[in-house]
PDB file of N, CA and C in Angstrom:
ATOM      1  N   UNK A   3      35.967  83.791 -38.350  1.00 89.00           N
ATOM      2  CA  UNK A   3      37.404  83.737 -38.190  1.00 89.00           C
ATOM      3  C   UNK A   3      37.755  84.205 -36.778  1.00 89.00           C
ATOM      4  N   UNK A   4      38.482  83.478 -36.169  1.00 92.00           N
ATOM      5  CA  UNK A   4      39.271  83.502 -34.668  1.00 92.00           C
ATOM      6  C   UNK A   4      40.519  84.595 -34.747  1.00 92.00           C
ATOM      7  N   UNK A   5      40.972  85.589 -34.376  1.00 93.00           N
ATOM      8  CA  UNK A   5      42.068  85.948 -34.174  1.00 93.00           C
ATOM      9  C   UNK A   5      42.919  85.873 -32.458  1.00 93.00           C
ATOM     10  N   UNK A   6      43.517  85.459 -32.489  1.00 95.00           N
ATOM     11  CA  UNK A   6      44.250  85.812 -30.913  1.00 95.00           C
ATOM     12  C   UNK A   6      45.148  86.721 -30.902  1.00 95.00           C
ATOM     13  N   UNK A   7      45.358  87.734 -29.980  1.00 94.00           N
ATOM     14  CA  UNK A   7      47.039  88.625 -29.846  1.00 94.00           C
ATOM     15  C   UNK A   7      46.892  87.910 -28.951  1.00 94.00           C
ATOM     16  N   UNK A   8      48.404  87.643 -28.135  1.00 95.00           N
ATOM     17  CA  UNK A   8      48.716  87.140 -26.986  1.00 95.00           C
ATOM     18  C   UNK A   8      50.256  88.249 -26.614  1.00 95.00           C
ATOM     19  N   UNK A   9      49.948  88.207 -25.184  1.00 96.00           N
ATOM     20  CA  UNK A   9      51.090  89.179 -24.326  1.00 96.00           C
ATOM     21  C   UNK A   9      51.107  90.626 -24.579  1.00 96.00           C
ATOM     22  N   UNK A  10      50.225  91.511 -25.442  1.00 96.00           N
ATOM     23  CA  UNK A  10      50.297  92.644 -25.545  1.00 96.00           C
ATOM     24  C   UNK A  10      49.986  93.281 -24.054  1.00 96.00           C
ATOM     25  N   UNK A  11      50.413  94.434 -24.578  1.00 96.00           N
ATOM     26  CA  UNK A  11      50.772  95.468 -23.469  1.00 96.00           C
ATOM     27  C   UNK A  11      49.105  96.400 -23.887  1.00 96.00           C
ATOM     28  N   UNK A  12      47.968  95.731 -23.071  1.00 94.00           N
ATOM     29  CA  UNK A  12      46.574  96.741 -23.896  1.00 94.00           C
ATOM     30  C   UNK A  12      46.510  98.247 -22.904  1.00 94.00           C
ATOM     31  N   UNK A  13      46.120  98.676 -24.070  1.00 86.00           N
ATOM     32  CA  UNK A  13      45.970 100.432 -23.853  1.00 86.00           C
ATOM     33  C   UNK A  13      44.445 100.257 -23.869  1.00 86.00           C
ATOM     34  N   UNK A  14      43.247 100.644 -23.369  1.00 82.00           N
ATOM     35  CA  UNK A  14      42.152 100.369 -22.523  1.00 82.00           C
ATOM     36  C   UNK A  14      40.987 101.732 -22.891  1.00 82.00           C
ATOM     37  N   UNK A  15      42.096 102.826 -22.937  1.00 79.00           N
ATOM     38  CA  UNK A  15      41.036 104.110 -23.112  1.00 79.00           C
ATOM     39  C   UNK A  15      41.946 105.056 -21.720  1.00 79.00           C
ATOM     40  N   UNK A  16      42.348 104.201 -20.645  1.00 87.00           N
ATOM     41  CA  UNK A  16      42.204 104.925 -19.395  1.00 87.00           C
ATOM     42  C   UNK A  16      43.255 103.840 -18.495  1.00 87.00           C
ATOM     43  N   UNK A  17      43.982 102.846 -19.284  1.00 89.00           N
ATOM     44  CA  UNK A  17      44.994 102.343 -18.858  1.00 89.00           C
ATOM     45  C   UNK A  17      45.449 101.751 -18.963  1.00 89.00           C
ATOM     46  N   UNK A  18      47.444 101.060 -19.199  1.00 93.00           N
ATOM     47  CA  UNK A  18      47.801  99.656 -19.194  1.00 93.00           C
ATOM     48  C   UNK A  18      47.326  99.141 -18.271  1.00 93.00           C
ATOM     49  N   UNK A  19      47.886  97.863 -19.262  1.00 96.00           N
ATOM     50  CA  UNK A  19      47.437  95.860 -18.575  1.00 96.00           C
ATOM     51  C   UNK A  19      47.940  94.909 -19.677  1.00 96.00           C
ATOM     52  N   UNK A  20      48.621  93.981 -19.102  1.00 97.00           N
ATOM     53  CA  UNK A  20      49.601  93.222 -20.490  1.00 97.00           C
ATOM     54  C   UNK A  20      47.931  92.048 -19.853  1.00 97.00           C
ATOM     55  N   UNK A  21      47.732  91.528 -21.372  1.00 97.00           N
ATOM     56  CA  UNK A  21      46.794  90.396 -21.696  1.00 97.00           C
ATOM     57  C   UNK A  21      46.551  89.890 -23.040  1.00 97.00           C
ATOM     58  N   UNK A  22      45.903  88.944 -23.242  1.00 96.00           N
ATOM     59  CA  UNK A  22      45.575  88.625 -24.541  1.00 96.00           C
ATOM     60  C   UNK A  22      44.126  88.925 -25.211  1.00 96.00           C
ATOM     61  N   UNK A  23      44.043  89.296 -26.558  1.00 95.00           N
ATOM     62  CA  UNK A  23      42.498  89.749 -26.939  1.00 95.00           C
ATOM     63  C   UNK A  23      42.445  88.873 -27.730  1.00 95.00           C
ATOM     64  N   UNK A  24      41.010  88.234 -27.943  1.00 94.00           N
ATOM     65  CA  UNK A  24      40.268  87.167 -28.912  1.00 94.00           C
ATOM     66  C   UNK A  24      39.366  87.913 -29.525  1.00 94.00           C
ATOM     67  N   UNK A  25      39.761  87.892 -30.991  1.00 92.00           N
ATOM     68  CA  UNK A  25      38.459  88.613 -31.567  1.00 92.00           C
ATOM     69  C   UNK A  25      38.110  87.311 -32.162  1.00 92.00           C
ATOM     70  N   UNK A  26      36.457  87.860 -32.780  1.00 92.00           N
ATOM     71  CA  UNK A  26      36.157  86.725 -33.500  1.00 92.00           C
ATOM     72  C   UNK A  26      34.650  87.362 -34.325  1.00 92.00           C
ATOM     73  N   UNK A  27      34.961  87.544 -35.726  1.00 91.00           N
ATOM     74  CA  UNK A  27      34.150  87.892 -36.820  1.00 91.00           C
ATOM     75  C   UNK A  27      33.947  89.293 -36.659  1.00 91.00           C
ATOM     76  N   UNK A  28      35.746  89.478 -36.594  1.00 86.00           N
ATOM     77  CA  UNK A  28      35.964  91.031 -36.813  1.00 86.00           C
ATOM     78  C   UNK A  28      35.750  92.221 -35.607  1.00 86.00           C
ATOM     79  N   UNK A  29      35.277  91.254 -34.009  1.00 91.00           N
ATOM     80  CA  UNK A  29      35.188  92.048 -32.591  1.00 91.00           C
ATOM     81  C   UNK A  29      35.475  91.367 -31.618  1.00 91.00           C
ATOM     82  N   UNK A  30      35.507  92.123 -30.192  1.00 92.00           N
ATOM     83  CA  UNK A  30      36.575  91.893 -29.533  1.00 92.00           C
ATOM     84  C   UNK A  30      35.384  90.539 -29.168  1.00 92.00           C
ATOM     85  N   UNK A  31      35.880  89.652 -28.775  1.00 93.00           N
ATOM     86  CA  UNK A  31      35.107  88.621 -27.876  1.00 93.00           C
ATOM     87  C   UNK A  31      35.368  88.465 -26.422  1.00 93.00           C
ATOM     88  N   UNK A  32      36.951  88.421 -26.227  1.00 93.00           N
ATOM     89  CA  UNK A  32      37.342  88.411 -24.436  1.00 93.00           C
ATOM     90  C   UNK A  32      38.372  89.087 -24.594  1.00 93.00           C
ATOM     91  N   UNK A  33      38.836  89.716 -23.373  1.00 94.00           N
ATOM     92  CA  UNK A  33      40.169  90.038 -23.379  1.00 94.00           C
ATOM     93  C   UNK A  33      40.337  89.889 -21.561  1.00 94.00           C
ATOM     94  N   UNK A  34      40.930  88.717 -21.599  1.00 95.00           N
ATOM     95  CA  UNK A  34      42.082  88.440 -20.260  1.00 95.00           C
ATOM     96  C   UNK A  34      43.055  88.207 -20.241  1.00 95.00           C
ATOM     97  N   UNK A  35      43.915  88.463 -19.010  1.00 95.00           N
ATOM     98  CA  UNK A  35      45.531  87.944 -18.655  1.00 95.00           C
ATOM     99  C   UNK A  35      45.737  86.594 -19.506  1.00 95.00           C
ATOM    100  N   UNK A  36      45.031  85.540 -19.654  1.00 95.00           N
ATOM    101  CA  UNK A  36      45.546  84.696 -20.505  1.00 95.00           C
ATOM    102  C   UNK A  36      44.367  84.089 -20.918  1.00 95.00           C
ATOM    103  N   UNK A  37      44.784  83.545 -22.214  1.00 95.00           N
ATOM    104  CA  UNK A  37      43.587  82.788 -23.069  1.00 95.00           C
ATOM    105  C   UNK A  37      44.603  81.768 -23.865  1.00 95.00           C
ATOM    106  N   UNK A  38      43.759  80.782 -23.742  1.00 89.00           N
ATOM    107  CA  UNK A  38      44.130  79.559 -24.196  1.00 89.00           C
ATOM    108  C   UNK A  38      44.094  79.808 -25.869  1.00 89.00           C
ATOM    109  N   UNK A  39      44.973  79.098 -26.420  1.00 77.00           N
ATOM    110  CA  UNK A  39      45.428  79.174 -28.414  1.00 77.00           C
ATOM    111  C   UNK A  39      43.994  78.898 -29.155  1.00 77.00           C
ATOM    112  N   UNK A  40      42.456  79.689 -29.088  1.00 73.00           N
ATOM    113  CA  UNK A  40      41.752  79.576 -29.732  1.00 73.00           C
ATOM    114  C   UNK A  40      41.547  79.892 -31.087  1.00 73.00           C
ATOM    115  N   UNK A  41      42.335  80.601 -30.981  1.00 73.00           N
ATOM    116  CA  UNK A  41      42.479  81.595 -32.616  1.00 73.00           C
ATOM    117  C   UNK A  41      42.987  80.805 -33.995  1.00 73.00           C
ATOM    118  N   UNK A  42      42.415  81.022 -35.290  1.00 88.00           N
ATOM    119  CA  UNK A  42      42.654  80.395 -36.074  1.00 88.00           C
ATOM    120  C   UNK A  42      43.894  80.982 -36.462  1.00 88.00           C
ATOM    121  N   UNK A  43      44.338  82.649 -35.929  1.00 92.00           N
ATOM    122  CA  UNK A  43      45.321  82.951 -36.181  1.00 92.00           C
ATOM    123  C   UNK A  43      45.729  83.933 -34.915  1.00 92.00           C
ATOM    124  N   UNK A  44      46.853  83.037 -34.413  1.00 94.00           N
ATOM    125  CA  UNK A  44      47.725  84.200 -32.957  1.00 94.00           C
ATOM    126  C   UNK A  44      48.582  84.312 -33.308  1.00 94.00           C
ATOM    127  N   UNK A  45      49.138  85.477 -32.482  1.00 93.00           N
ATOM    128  CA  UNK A  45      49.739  86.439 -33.095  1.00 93.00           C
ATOM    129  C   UNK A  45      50.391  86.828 -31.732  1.00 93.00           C
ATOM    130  N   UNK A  46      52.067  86.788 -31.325  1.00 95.00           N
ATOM    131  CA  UNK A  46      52.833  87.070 -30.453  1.00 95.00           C
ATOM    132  C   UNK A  46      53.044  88.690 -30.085  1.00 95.00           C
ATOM    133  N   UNK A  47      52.142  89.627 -29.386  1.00 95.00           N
ATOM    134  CA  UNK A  47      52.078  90.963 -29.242  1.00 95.00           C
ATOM    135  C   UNK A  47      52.721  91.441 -28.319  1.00 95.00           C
ATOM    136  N   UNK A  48      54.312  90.604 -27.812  1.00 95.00           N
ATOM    137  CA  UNK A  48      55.020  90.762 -26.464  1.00 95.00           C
ATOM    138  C   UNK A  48      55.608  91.901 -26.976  1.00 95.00           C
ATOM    139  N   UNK A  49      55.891  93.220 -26.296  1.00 94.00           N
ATOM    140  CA  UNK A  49      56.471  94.313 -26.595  1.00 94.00           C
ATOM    141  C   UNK A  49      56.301  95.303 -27.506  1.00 94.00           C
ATOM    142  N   UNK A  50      54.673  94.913 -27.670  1.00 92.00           N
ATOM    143  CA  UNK A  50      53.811  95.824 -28.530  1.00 92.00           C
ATOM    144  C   UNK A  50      52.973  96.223 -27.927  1.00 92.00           C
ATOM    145  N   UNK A  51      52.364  97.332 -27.955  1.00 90.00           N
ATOM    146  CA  UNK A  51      51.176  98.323 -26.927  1.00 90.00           C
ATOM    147  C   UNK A  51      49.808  97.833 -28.040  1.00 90.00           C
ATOM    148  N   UNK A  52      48.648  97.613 -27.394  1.00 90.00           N
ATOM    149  CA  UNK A  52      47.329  96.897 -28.510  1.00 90.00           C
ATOM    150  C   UNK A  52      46.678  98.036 -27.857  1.00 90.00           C
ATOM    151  N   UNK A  53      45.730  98.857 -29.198  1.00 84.00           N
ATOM    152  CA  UNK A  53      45.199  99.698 -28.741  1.00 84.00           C
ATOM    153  C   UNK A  53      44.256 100.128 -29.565  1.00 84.00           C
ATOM    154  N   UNK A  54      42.760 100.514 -29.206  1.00 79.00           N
ATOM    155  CA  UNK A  54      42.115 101.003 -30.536  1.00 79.00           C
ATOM    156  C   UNK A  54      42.364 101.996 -31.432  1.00 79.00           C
ATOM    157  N   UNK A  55      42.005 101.885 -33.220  1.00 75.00           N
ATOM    158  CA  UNK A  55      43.138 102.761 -33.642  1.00 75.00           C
ATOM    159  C   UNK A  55      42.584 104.463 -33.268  1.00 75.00           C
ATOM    160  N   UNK A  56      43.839 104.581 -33.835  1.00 75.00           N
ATOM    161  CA  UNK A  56      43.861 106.245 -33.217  1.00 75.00           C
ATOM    162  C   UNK A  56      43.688 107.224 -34.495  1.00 75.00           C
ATOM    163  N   UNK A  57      43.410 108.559 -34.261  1.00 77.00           N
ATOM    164  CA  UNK A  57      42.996 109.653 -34.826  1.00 77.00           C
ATOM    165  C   UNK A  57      44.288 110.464 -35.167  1.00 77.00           C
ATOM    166  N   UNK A  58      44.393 110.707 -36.712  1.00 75.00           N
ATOM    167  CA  UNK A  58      45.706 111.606 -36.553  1.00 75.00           C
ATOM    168  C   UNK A  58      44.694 113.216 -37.199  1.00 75.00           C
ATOM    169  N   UNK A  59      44.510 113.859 -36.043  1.00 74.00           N
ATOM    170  CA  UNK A  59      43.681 115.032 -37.028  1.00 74.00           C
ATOM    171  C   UNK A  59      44.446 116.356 -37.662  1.00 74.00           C
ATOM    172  N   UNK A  60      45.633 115.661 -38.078  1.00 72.00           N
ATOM    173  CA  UNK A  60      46.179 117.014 -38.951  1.00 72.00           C
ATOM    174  C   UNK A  60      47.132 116.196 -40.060  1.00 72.00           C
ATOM    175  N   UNK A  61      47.136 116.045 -40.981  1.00 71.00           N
ATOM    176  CA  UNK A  61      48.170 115.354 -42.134  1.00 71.00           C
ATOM    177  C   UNK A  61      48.415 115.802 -42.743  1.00 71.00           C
ATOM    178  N   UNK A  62      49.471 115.799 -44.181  1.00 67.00           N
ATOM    179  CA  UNK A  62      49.324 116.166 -45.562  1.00 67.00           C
ATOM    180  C   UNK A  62      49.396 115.054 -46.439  1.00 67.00           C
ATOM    181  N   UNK A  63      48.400 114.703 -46.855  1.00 70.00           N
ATOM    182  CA  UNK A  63      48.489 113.448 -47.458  1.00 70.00           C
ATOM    183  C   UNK A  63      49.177 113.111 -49.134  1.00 70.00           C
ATOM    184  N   UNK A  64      48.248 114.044 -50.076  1.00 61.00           N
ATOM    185  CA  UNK A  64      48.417 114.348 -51.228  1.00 61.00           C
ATOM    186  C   UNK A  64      48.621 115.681 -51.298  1.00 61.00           C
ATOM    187  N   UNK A  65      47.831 116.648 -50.971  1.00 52.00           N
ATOM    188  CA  UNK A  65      48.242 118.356 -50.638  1.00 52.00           C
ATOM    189  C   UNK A  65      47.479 118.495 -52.280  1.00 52.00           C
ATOM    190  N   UNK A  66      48.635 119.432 -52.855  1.00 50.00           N
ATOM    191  CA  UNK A  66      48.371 119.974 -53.978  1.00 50.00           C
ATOM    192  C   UNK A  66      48.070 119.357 -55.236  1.00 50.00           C
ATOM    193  N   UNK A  67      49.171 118.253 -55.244  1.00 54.00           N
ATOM    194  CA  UNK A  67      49.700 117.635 -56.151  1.00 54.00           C
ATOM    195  C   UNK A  67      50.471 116.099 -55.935  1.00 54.00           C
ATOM    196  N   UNK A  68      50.729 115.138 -56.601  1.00 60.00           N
ATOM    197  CA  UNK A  68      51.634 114.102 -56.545  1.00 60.00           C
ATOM    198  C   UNK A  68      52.748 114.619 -55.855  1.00 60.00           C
ATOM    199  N   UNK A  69      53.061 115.761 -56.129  1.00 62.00           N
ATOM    200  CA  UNK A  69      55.044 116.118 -55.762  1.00 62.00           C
ATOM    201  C   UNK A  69      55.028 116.201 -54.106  1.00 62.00           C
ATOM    202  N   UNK A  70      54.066 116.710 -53.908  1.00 62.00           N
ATOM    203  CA  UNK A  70      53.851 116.952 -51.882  1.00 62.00           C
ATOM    204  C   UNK A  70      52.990 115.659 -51.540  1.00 62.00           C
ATOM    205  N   UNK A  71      53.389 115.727 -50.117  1.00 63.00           N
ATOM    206  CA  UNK A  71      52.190 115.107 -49.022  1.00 63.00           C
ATOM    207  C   UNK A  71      52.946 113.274 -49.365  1.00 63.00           C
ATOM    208  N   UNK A  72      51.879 112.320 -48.679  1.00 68.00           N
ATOM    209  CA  UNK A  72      52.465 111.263 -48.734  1.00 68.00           C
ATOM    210  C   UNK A  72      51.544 110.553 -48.988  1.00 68.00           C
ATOM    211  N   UNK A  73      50.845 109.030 -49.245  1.00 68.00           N
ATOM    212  CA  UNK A  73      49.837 108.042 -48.946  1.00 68.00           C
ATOM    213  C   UNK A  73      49.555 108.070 -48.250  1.00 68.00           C
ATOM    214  N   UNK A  74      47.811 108.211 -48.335  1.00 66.00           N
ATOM    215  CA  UNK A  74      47.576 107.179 -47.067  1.00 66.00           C
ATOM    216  C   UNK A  74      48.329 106.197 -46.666  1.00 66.00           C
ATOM    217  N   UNK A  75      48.161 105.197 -46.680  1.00 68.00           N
ATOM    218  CA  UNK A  75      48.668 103.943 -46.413  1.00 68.00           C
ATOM    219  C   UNK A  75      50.007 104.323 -45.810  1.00 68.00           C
ATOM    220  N   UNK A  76      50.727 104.599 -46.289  1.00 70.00           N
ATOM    221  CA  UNK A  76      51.996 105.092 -45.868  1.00 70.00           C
ATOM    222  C   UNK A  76      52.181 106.055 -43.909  1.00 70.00           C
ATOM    223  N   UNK A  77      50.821 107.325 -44.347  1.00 69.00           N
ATOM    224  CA  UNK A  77      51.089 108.443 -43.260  1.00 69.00           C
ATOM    225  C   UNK A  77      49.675 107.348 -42.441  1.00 69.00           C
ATOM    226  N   UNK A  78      49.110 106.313 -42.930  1.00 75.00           N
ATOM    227  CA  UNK A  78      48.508 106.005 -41.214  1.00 75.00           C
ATOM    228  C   UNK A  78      48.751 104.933 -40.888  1.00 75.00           C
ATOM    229  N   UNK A  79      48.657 103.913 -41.564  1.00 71.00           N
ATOM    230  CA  UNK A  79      48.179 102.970 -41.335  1.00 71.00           C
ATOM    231  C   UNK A  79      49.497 101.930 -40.505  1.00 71.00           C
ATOM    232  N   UNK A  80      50.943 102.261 -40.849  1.00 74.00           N
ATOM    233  CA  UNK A  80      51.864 101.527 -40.122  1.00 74.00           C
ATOM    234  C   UNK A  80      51.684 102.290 -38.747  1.00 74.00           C
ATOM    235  N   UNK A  81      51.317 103.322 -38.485  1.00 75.00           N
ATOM    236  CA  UNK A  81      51.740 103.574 -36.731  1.00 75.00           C
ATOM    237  C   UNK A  81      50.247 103.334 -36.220  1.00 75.00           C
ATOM    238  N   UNK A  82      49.298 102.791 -36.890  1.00 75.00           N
ATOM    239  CA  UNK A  82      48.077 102.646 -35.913  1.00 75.00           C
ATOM    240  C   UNK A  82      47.048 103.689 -36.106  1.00 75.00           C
ATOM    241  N   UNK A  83      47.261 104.685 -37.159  1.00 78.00           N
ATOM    242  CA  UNK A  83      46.070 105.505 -37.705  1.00 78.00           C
ATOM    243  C   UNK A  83      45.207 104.887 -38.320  1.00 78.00           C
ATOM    244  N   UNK A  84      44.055 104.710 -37.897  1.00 77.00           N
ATOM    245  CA  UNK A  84      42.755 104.418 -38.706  1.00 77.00           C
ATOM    246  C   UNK A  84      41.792 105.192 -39.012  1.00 77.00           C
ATOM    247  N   UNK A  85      41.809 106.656 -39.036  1.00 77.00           N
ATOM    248  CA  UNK A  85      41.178 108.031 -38.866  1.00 77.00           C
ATOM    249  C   UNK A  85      41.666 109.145 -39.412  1.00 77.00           C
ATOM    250  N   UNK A  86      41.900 109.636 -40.261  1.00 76.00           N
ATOM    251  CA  UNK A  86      42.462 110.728 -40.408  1.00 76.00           C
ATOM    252  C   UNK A  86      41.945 112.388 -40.951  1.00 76.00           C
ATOM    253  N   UNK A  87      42.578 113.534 -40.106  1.00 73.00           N
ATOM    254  CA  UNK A  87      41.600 115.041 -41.444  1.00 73.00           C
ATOM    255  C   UNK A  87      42.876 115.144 -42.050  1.00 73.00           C
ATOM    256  N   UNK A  88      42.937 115.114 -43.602  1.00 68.00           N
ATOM    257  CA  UNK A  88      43.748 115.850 -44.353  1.00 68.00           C
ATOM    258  C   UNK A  88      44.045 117.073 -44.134  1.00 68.00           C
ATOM    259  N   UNK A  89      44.979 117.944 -43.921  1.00 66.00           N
ATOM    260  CA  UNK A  89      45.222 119.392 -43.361  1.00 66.00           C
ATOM    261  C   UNK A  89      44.718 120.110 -45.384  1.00 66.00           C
ATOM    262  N   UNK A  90      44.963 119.295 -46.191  1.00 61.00           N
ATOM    263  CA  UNK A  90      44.565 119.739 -47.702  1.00 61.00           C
ATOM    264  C   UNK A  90      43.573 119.207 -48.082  1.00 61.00           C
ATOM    265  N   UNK A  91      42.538 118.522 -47.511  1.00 54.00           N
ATOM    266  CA  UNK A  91      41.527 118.171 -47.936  1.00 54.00           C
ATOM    267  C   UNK A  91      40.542 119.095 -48.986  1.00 54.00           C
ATOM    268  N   UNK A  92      40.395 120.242 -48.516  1.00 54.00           N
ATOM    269  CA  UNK A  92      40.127 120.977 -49.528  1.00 54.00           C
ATOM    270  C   UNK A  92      40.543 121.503 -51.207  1.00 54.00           C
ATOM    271  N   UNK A  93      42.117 120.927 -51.135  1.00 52.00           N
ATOM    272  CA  UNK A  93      42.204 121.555 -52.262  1.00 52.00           C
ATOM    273  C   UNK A  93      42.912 119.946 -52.751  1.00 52.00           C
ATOM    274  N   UNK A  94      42.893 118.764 -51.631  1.00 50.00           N
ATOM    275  CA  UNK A  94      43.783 117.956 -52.293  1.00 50.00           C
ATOM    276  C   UNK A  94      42.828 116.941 -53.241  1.00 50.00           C
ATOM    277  N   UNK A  95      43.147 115.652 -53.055  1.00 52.00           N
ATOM    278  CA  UNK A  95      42.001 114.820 -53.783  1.00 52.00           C
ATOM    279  C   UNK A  95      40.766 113.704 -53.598  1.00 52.00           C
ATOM    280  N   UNK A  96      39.888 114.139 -53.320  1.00 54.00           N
ATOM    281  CA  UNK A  96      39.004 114.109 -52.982  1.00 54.00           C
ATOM    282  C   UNK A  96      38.479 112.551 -52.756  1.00 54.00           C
ATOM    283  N   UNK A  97      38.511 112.477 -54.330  1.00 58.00           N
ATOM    284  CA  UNK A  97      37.990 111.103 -54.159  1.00 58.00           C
ATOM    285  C   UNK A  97      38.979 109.923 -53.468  1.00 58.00           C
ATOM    286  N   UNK A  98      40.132 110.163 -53.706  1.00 52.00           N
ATOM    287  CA  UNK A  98      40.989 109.481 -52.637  1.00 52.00           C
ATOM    288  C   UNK A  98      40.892 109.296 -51.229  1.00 52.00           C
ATOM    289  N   UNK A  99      40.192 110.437 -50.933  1.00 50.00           N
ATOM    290  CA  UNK A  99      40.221 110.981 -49.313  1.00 50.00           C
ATOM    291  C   UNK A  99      39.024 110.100 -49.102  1.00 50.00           C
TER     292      UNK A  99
END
């Protein structure tokens, strides 16, 4: 499978640069100022920052109980967390984590 972003604003490790990234079977394949519509699926990334995901190392996810903390899904995954330490990991739930 082909993916294209096109026009993102890429974050690098160590710096902007607006370009387009081609992955393909899940890694990066090229990333230049422009690439022609190879992708089985592109994707318009004008005014979005593309960046590898990031580390949130303090959360509360579940905590104690259902009544505290939030989802995963919820506390990472819309702002670009793909990493996370539960700040309750110890006492929260485990097998979730």
């Amino acid at each position: 499978m082909k993916i294209l972003l096109k026009n993102g604003r890429i974050w690098d490790g160590f710096q902007f640069f607006y370009g387009d990234i081609l992955m393909e079977d899940m890694r990066i394949a090229k990333i230049e100022p422009h690439i022609e519509a190879e992708g089985q699926y592109v994707y318009d990334a004008g005014g979005k920052i593309v960046s590898p995901g990031l580390v949130d190392a303090h959360v509360h996810m579940r905590g104690l109980n259902e009544a505290y903390g939030i989802h995963a899904e919820m506390s990472c995954i819309p702002f670009g967390v793909t990493a996370a330490a539960d700040a309750c990991g110890v006492l929260g739930d485990k097998a979730l984590l």
